[in-house]
Tab-separated table of C-alpha atoms in Angstrom:
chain	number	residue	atom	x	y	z
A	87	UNK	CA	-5.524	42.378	26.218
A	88	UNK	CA	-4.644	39.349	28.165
A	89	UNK	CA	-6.504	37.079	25.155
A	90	UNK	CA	-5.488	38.633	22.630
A	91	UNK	CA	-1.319	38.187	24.418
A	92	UNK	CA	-2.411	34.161	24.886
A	93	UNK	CA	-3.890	33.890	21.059
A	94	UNK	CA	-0.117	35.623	19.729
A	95	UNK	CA	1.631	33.074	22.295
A	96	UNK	CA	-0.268	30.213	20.311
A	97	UNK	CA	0.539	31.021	17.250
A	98	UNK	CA	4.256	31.509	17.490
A	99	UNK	CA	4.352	28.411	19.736
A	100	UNK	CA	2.663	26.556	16.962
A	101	UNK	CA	4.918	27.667	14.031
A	102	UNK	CA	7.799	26.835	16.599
A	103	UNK	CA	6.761	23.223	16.338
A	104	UNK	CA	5.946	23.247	12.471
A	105	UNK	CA	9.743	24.576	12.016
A	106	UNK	CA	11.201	22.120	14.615
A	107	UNK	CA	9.189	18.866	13.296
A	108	UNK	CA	8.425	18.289	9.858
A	109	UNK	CA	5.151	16.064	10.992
A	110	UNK	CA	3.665	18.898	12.153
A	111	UNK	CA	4.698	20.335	8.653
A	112	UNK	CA	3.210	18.064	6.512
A	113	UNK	CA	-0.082	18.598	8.748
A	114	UNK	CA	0.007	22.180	7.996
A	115	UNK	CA	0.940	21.732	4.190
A	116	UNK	CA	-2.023	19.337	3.361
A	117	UNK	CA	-4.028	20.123	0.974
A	118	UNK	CA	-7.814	19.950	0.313
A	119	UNK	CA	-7.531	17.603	-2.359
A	120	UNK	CA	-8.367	17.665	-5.933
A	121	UNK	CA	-11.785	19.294	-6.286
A	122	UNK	CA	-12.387	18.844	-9.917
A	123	UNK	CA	-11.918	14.953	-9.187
A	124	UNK	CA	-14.585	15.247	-6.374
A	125	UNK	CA	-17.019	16.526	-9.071
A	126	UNK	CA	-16.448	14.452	-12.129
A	127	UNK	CA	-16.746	11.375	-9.417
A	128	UNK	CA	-19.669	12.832	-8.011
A	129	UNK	CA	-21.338	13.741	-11.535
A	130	UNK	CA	-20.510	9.826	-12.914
A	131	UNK	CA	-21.928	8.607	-9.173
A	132	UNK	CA	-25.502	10.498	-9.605
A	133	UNK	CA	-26.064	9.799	-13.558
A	134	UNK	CA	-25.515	6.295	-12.409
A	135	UNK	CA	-28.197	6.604	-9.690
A	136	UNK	CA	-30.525	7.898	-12.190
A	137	UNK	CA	-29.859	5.291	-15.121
A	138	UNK	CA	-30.078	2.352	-12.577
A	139	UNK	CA	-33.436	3.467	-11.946
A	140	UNK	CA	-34.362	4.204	-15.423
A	141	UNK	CA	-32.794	0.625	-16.518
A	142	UNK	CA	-33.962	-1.683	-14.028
A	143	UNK	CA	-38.040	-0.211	-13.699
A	144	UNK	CA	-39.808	-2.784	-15.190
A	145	UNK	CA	-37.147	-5.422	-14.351
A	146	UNK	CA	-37.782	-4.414	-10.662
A	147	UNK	CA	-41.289	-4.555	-10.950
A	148	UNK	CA	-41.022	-8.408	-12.582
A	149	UNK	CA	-38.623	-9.483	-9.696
A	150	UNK	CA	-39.728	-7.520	-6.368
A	151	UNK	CA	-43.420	-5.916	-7.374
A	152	UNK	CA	-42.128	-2.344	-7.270
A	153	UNK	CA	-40.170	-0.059	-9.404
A	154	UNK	CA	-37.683	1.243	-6.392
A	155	UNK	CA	-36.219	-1.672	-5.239
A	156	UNK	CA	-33.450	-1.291	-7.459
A	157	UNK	CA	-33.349	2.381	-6.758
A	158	UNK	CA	-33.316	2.345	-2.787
A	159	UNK	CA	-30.342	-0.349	-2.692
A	160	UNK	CA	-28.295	1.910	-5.197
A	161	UNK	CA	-28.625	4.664	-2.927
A	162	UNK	CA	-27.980	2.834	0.084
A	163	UNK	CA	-24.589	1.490	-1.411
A	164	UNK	CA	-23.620	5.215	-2.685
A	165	UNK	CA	-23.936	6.328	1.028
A	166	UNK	CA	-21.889	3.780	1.680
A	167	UNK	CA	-19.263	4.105	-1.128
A	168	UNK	CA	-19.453	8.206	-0.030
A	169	UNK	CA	-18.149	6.732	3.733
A	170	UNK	CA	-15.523	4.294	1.929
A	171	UNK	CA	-14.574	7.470	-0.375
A	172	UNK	CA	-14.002	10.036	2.731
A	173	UNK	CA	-11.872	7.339	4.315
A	174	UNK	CA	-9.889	6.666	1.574
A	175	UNK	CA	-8.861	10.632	1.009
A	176	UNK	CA	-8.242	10.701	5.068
A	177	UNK	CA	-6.395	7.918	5.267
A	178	UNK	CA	-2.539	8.511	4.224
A	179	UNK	CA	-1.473	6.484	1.362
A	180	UNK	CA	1.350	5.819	2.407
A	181	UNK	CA	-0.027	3.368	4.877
A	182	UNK	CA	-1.178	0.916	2.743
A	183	UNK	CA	2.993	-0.162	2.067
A	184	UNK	CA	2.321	-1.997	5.129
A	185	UNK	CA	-0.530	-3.842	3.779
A	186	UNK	CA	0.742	-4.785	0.172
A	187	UNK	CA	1.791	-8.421	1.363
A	188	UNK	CA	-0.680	-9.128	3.584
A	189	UNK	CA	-3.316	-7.869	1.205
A	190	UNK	CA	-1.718	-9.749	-1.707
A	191	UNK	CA	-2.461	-13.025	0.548
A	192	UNK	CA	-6.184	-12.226	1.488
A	193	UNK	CA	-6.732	-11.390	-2.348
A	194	UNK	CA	-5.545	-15.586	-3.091
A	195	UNK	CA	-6.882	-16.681	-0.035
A	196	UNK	CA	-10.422	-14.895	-0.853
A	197	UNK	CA	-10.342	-16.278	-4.871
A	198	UNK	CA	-9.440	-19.681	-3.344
A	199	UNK	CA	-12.593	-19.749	-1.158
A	200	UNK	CA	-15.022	-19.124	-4.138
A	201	UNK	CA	-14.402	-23.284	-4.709
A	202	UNK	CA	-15.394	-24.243	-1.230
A	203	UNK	CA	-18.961	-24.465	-0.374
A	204	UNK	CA	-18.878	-20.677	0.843
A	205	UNK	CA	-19.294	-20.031	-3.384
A	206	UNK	CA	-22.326	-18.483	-4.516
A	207	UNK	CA	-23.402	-19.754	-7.920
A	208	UNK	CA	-25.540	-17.673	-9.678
A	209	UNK	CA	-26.271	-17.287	-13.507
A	210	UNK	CA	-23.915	-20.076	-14.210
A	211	UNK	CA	-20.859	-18.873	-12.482
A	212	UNK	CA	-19.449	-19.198	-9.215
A	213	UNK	CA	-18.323	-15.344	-8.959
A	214	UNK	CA	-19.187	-14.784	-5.303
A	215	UNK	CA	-18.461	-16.154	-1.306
A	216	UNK	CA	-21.523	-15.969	0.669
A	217	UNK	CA	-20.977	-15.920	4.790
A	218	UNK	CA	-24.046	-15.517	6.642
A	219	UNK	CA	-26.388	-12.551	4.857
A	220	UNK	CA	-23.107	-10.758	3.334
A	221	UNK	CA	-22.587	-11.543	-0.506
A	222	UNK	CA	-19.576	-10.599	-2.056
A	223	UNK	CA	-17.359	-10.606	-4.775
A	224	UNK	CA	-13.717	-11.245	-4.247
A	225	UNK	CA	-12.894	-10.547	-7.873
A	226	UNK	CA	-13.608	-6.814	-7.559
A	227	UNK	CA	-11.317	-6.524	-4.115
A	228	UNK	CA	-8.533	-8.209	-6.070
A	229	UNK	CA	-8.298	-5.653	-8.472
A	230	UNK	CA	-7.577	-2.899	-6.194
A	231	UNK	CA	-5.339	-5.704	-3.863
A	232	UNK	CA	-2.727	-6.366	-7.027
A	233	UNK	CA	-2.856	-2.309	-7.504
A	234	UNK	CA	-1.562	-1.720	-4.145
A	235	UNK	CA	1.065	-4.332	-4.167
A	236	UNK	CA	2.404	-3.928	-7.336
A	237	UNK	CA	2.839	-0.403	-6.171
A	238	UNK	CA	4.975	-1.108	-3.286
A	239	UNK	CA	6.660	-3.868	-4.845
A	240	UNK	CA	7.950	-1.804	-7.656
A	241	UNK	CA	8.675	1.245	-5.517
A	242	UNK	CA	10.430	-0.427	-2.688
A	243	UNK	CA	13.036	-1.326	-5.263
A	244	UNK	CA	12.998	0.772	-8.801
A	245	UNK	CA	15.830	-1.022	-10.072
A	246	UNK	CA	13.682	-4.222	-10.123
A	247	UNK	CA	11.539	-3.378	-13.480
A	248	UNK	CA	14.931	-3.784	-15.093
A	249	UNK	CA	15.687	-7.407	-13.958
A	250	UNK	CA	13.732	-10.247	-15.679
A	251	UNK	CA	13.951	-12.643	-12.244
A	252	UNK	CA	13.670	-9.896	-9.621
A	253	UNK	CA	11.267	-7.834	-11.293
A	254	UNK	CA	9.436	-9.191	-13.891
A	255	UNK	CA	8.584	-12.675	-13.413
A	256	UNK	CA	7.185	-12.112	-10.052
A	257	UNK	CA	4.525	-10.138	-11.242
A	258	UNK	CA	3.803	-12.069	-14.280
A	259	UNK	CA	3.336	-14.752	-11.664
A	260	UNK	CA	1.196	-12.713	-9.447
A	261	UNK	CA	-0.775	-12.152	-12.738
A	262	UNK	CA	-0.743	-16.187	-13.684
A	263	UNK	CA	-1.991	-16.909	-9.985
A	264	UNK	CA	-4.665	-14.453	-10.295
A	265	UNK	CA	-5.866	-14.459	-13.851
A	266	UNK	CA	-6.508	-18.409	-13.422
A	267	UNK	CA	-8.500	-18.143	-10.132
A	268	UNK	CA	-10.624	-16.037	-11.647
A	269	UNK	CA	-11.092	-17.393	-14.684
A	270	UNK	CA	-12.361	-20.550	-13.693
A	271	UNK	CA	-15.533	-18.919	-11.801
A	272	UNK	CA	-15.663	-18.316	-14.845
A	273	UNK	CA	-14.925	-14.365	-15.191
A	274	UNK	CA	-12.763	-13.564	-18.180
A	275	UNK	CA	-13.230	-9.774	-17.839
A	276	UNK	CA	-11.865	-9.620	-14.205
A	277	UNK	CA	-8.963	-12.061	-15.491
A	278	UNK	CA	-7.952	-9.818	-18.327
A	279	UNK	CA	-8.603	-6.255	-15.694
A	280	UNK	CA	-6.555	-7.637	-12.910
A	281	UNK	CA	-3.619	-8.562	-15.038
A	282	UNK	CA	-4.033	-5.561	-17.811
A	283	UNK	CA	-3.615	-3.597	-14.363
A	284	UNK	CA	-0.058	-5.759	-13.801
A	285	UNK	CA	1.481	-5.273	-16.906
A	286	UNK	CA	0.407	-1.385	-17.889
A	287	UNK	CA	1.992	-0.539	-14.157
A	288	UNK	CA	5.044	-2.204	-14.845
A	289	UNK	CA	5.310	-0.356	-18.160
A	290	UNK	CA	4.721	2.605	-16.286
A	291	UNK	CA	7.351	1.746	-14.022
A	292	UNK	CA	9.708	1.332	-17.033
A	293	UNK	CA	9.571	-2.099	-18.040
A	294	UNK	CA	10.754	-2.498	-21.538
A	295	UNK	CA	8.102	-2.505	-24.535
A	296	UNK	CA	10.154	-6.070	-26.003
A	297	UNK	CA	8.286	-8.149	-23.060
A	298	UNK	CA	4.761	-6.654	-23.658
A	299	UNK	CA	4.649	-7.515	-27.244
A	300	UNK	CA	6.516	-11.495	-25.904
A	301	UNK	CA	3.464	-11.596	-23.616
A	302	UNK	CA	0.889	-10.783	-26.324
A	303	UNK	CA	2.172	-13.480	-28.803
A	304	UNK	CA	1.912	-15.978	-26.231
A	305	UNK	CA	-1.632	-14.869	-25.362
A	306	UNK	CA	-1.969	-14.528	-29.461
A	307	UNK	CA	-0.948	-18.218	-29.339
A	308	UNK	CA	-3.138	-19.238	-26.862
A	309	UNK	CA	-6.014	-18.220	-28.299
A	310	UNK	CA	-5.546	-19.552	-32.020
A	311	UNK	CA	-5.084	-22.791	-30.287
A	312	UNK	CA	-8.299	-22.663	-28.870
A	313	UNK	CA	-9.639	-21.554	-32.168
A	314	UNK	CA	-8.360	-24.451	-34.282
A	315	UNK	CA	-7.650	-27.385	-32.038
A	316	UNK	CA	-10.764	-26.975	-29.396
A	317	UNK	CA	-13.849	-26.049	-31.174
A	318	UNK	CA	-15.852	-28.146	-29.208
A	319	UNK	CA	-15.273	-26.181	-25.987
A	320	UNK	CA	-17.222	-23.551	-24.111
A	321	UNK	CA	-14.925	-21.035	-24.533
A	322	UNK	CA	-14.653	-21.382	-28.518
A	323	UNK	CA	-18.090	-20.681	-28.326
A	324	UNK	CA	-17.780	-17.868	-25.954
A	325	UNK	CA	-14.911	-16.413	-28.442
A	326	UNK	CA	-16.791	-16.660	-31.843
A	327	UNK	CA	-20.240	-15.932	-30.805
A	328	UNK	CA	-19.299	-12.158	-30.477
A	329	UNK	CA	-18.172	-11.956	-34.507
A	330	UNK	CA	-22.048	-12.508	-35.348
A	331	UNK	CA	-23.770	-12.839	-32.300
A	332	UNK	CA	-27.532	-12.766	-34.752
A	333	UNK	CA	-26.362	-16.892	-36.205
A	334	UNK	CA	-27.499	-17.224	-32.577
A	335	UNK	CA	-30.218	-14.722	-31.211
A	336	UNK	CA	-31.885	-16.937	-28.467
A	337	UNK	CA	-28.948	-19.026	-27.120
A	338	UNK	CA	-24.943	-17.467	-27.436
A	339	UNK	CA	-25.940	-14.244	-28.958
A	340	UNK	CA	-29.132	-13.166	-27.012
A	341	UNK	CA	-27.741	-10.594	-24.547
A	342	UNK	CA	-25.263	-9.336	-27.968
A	343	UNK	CA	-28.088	-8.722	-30.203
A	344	UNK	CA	-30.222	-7.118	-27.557
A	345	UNK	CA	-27.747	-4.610	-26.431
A	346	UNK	CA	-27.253	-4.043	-30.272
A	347	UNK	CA	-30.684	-3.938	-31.072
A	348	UNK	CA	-30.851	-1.120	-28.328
A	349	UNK	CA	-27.884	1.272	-29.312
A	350	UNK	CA	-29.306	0.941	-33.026
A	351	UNK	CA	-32.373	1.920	-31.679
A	352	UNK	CA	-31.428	4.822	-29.883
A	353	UNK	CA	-29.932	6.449	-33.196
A	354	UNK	CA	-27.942	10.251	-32.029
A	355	UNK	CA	-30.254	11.947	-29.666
A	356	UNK	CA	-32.230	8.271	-28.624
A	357	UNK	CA	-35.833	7.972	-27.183
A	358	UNK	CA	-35.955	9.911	-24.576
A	359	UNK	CA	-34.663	9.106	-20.824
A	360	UNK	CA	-37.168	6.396	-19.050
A	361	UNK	CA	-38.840	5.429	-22.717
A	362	UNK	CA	-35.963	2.345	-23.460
A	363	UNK	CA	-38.255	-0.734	-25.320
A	364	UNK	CA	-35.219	-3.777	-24.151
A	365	UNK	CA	-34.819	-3.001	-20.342
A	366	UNK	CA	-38.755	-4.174	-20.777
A	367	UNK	CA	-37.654	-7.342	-19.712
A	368	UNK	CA	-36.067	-8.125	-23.462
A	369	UNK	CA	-32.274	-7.493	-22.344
A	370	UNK	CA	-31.046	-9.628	-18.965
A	371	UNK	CA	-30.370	-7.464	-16.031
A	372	UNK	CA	-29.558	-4.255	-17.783
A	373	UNK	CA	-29.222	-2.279	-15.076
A	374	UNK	CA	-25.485	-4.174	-14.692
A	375	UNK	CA	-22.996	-4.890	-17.250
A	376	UNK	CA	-25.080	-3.627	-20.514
A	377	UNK	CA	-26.826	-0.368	-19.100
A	378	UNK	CA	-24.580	1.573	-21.921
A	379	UNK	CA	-26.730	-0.045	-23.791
A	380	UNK	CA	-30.057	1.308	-21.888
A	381	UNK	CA	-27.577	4.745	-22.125
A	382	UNK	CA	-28.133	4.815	-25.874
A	383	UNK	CA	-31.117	3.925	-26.530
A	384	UNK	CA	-32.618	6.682	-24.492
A	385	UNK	CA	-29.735	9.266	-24.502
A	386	UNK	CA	-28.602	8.258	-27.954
A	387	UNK	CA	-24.865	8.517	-29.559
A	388	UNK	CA	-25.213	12.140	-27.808
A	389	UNK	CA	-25.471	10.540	-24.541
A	390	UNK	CA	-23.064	8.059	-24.590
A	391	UNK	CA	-20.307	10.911	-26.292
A	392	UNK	CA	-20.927	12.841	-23.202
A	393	UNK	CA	-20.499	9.949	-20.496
A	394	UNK	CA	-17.549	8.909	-22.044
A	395	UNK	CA	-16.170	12.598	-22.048
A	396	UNK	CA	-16.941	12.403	-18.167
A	397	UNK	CA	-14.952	9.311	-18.089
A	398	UNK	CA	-12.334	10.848	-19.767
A	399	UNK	CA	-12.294	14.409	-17.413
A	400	UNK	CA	-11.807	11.634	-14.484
A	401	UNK	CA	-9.077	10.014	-16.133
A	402	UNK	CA	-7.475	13.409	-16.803
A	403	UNK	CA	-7.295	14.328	-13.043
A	404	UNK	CA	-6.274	11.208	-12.338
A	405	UNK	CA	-3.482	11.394	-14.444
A	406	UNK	CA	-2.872	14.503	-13.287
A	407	UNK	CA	-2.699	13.239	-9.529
A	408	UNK	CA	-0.540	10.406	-10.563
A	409	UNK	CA	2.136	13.099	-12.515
A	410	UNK	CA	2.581	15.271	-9.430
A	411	UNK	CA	2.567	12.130	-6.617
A	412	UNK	CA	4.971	12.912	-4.500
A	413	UNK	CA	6.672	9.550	-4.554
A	414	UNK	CA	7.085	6.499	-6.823
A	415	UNK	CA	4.607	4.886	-4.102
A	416	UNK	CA	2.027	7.113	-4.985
A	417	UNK	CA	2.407	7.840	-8.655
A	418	UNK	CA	1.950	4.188	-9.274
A	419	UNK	CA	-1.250	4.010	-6.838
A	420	UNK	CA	-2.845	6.588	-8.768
A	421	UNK	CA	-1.894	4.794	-11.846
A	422	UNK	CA	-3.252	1.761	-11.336
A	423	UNK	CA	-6.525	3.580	-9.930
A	424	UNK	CA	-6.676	5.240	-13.218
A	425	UNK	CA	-5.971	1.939	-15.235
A	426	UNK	CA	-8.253	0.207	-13.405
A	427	UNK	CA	-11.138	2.521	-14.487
A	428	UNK	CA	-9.990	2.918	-18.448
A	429	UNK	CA	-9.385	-0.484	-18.537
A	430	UNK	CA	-12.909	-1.385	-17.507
A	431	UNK	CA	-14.531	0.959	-19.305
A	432	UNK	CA	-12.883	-0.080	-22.645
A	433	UNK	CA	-13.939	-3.754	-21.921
A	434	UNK	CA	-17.446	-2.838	-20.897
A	435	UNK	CA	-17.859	-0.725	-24.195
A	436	UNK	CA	-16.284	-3.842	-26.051
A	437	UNK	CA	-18.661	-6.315	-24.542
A	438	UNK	CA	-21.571	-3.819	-25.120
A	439	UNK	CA	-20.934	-3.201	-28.775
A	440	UNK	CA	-20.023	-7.095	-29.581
A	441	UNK	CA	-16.201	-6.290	-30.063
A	442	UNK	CA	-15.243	-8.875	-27.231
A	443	UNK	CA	-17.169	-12.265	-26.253
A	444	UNK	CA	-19.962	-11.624	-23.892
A	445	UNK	CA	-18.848	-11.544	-19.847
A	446	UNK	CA	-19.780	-10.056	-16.891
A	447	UNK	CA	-18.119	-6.584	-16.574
A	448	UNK	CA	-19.742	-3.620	-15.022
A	449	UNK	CA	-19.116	0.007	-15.792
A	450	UNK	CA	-17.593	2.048	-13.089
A	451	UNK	CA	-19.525	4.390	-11.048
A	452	UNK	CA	-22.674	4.193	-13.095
A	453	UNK	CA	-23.839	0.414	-13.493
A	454	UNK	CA	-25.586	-1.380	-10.082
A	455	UNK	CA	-23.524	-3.511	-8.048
A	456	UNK	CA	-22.536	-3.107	-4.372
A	457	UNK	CA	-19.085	-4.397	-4.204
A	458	UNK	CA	-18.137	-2.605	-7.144
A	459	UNK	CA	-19.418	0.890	-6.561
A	460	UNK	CA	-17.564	0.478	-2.993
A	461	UNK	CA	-14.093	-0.613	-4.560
A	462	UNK	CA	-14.513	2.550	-7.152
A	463	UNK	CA	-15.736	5.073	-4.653
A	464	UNK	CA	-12.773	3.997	-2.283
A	465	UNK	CA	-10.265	3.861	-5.120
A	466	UNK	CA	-11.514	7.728	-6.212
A	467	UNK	CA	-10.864	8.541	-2.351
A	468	UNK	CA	-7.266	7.308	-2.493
A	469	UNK	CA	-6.498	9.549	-5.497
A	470	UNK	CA	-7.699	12.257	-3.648
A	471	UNK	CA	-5.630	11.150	-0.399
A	472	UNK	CA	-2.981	11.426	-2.958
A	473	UNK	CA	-3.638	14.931	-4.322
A	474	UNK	CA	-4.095	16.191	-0.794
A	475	UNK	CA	0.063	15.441	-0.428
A	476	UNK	CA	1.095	17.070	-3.719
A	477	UNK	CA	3.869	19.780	-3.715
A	478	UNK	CA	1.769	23.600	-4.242
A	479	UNK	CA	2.743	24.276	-6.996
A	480	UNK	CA	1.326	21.948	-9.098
A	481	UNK	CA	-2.628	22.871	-9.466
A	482	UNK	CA	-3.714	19.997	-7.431
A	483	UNK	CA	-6.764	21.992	-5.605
């Protein structure tokens, strides 16, 4: 009798202090998050594991004299993106307004460093800072860096999307300062991601259309200059060898007609998972940016219509988090998330298929890559963060 007396004097002590101070509310009120994102994340996270094994077999075996070296590093960085996931849907979004500055900064300083002799060259560009035994790519961290500041910076002050000098022009110089840095690694895929994420969140903070299509003619500009006044440069060749990348098979076009060669050869149900002829050694690395390539050849059009239908059930929930946020902070946080990840997997289907110039882009969740499986995985565990705060009524489970 006495317990049960002490276990009722709990509980109306604790709903005392949930109805005297709403921190103990919000406690009580948080959610579990949204489960259907956990899955579609998990789902992308595992068919990656598999096709990075599948992709990079005999590549492995040509590098490191076994098949699972590939393999065993995936996995280790997937335990470790699962760590940076669970902190990033524990840790309350709202936090990071403290860090949008500060974070802004490292992402320069970081970019800045890649021209010191802390850069890491390899194949040809200077992508990555190497201190000690830890490689890694700045690039990738800037992306989610601008996200998080352009968040704060437009929801500190809504009004700002509307003023041209207070508003706009900042970013676009964010985007200038950033875009440039990384484009002379060179990385022209990062460049266009990190500022695509900059100008589709200030749309979706309610910047007017008229500026959008004034920074697209410029851009339009820029590149018919290059075209017809600098044909003897690296990147006209990088721009036109994508329109017929078979005038040059072995030098411009290799990796282009390769990845071609292997979604033509994969046909609508493809060869079979494991049984891909190009990742023997024929197409560079293609357990990285051009494994949708490795995708359909063995999986076939069927395969690749059913990744990008995962893709598009994760953008779906994200949207969904971003819809029922429950402030301008954290609508536009799960925005640029879920830009981030459509943008780069339009670009990496783009570079795949030979509709954009050849560059380094990987696709999210699925292709190998340490820094970038972290960044996603992390980035998936702040939407959930998010979801966990939405009001009840709005699905978010």
């Amino acid at each position: 009798m006495r317990k049960q007396a002490k276990g009722k004097e709990n509980k109306e002590n604790k709903k005392k202090r949930t109805q005297g101070n709403p921190k103990w509310a919000k406690v009580n009120e948080m959610r579990s998050g949204d489960f259907l994102l956990m899955i579609f994340t998990a789902a992308l996270v595992i068919f990656g594991i598999i096709m990075v094994f599948s992709a990079s077999y005999y590549y492995s075996i040509s590098q490191d004299g076994t098949a699972y070296s590939y393999l065993r590093r995936q996995i280790m960085w997937v335990i470790a993106g699962f760590c940076a996931m669970v902190f990033g849907a524990a840790f309350d979004y709202r936090r990071y307004r403290k860090f949008a500055i500060p974070l802004l900064i490292l992402g320069v300083i970081l970019l800045a460093l890649i021209f010191t002799p802390l850069g890491h060259t390899a194949n040809n560009a200077t992508r990555w800072l190497k201190i000690g035994p830890i490689t890694f790519m700045p690039g990738e961290f800037a992306k989610l860096f601008v996200i998080i500041f352009t968040a704060w910076f437009l929801s500190e002050k809504p009004d700002r999307i509307k003023s041209v000098t207070r508003g706009i022009l900042p970013l676009v110089g964010i985007a200038a300062v950033y875009g440039l840095l990384i484009v002379k690694q060179p990385n022209l895929s990062t460049a266009i991601t990190v500022c695509g994420i900059i100008v589709s969140m200030m749309l979706v903070a309610g910047m007017k259309w008229r500026y959008v299509f004034g920074t697209a003619a410029l851009g339009g500009a820029g590149i018919l200059s290059i075209l017809l006044f600098m044909k003897d440069t690296y990147w006209y060749q990088r721009m036109t060898s994508f329109v017929d990348p078979f005038q040059d098979p072995l030098g411009e076009g290799y990796q282009a007609v390769q990845s071609l060669l292997a979604l033509g050869s994969g046909g609508l149900f493809g060869v079979g998972l494991g049984k891909s002829v190009q990742k023997n050694l024929y197409l560079p690395e293609p357990q990285n940016d051009f494994i949708l390539a490795i995708i359909g050849e063995e999986l076939g059009f069927i395969g690749i219509v059913l990744v990008l239908a995962l893709y598009c059930c994760f953008l779906w929930r994200g949207v969904h988090v971003a819809i029922n946020a429950p402030d301008q902070f954290g609508m536009l946080l799960a925005s640029g998330i879920v830009l981030m990840v459509g943008i780069q997997v339009i670009l990496n289907i783009a570079v795949v298929t030979s509709s954009m110039p050849p560059t380094g882009i990987n696709l999210p969740f699925i292709s190998y890559g340490g820094n970038a499986l972290l960044m996603f995985m992390f980035s998936a565990g702040v939407l959930l963060n998010i979801s966990r705060h939405a009001p009840k009524n709005t699905g978010v489970e």
